[in-house]
Amino acid sequence: MNRIKEVLDEKGIKQTWLAEKLGKSFNMVNAYAQNRRQPTLEVLYQIAEILNVEVSELLISKESLKNK
């Protein structure tokens, strides 16, 4: 599970912008944001760099998953 959608919302960034920066389709980025697909570690690091956040900020902790 990831927090890509939440981080995008916090920063006021659109998925279309991220898709363009990553060189991926909007549908792929939307699948990441909706947790229908998980990005590879390489892509996760690219997303973190583009959004200027730590990779850990894009991930949901095990504790958070247990509490859901």
mmCIF file of C-alpha atoms in Angstrom:
data_model
loop_
_atom_site.group_PDB
_atom_site.id
_atom_site.type_symbol
_atom_site.label_atom_id
_atom_site.label_comp_id
_atom_site.label_asym_id
_atom_site.label_seq_id
_atom_site.Cartn_x
_atom_site.Cartn_y
_atom_site.Cartn_z
ATOM 1 C CA MET A 1 0.000 0.000 0.000
ATOM 2 C CA ASN A 2 1.209 3.498 -0.735
ATOM 3 C CA ARG A 3 0.357 7.129 0.042
ATOM 4 C CA ILE A 4 1.021 8.576 -3.407
ATOM 5 C CA LYS A 5 -2.493 10.045 -3.702
ATOM 6 C CA GLU A 6 -2.296 11.638 -0.246
ATOM 7 C CA VAL A 7 1.122 13.183 -0.933
ATOM 8 C CA LEU A 8 -0.058 14.537 -4.288
ATOM 9 C CA ASP A 9 -3.118 16.060 -2.579
ATOM 10 C CA GLU A 10 -0.980 17.558 0.220
ATOM 11 C CA LYS A 11 1.270 19.205 -2.364
ATOM 12 C CA GLY A 12 -1.564 20.250 -4.669
ATOM 13 C CA ILE A 13 -0.092 18.260 -7.566
ATOM 14 C CA LYS A 14 -2.188 16.572 -10.255
ATOM 15 C CA GLN A 15 -1.702 12.965 -11.307
ATOM 16 C CA THR A 16 -1.406 14.108 -14.929
ATOM 17 C CA TRP A 17 1.627 16.244 -14.014
ATOM 18 C CA LEU A 18 3.284 13.321 -12.217
ATOM 19 C CA ALA A 19 2.545 11.018 -15.154
ATOM 20 C CA GLU A 20 4.238 13.471 -17.511
ATOM 21 C CA LYS A 21 7.314 13.797 -15.255
ATOM 22 C CA LEU A 22 7.589 9.998 -14.906
ATOM 23 C CA GLY A 23 7.030 9.331 -18.594
ATOM 24 C CA LYS A 24 4.125 7.045 -17.697
ATOM 25 C CA SER A 25 0.497 7.098 -18.752
ATOM 26 C CA PHE A 26 -2.109 8.804 -16.601
ATOM 27 C CA ASN A 27 -3.823 5.410 -16.226
ATOM 28 C CA MET A 28 -0.671 3.880 -14.735
ATOM 29 C CA VAL A 29 -0.148 6.741 -12.263
ATOM 30 C CA ASN A 30 -3.833 6.624 -11.368
ATOM 31 C CA ALA A 31 -3.509 2.889 -10.674
ATOM 32 C CA TYR A 32 -0.589 3.658 -8.326
ATOM 33 C CA ALA A 33 -2.548 6.425 -6.597
ATOM 34 C CA GLN A 34 -5.620 4.202 -6.163
ATOM 35 C CA ASN A 35 -3.475 1.273 -4.938
ATOM 36 C CA ARG A 36 -4.685 -0.954 -7.771
ATOM 37 C CA ARG A 37 -1.020 -1.427 -8.757
ATOM 38 C CA GLN A 38 2.168 -0.860 -6.821
ATOM 39 C CA PRO A 39 5.119 0.873 -8.473
ATOM 40 C CA THR A 40 8.456 -0.907 -8.644
ATOM 41 C CA LEU A 41 11.078 0.284 -6.177
ATOM 42 C CA GLU A 42 12.818 2.129 -8.998
ATOM 43 C CA VAL A 43 9.631 4.005 -9.900
ATOM 44 C CA LEU A 44 8.855 4.645 -6.227
ATOM 45 C CA TYR A 45 12.263 6.300 -5.846
ATOM 46 C CA GLN A 46 11.624 8.362 -8.995
ATOM 47 C CA ILE A 47 8.280 9.509 -7.606
ATOM 48 C CA ALA A 48 9.893 10.466 -4.295
ATOM 49 C CA GLU A 49 12.576 12.461 -6.103
ATOM 50 C CA ILE A 50 10.035 14.247 -8.320
ATOM 51 C CA LEU A 51 7.826 15.085 -5.323
ATOM 52 C CA ASN A 52 10.846 16.037 -3.195
ATOM 53 C CA VAL A 53 9.931 13.663 -0.352
ATOM 54 C CA GLU A 54 11.534 10.673 1.320
ATOM 55 C CA VAL A 55 10.456 7.280 -0.022
ATOM 56 C CA SER A 56 9.173 6.426 3.457
ATOM 57 C CA GLU A 57 6.609 9.240 3.132
ATOM 58 C CA LEU A 58 5.074 7.387 0.178
ATOM 59 C CA LEU A 59 4.599 4.147 2.107
ATOM 60 C CA ILE A 60 1.972 3.052 4.622
ATOM 61 C CA SER A 61 3.433 1.468 7.748
ATOM 62 C CA LYS A 62 2.451 -2.026 8.880
ATOM 63 C CA GLU A 63 0.968 -0.478 12.018
ATOM 64 C CA SER A 64 -1.347 1.721 9.944
ATOM 65 C CA LEU A 65 -2.514 -1.323 8.008
ATOM 66 C CA LYS A 66 -3.253 -3.226 11.229
ATOM 67 C CA ASN A 67 -5.358 -0.359 12.547
ATOM 68 C CA LYS A 68 -7.623 -0.264 9.472
#
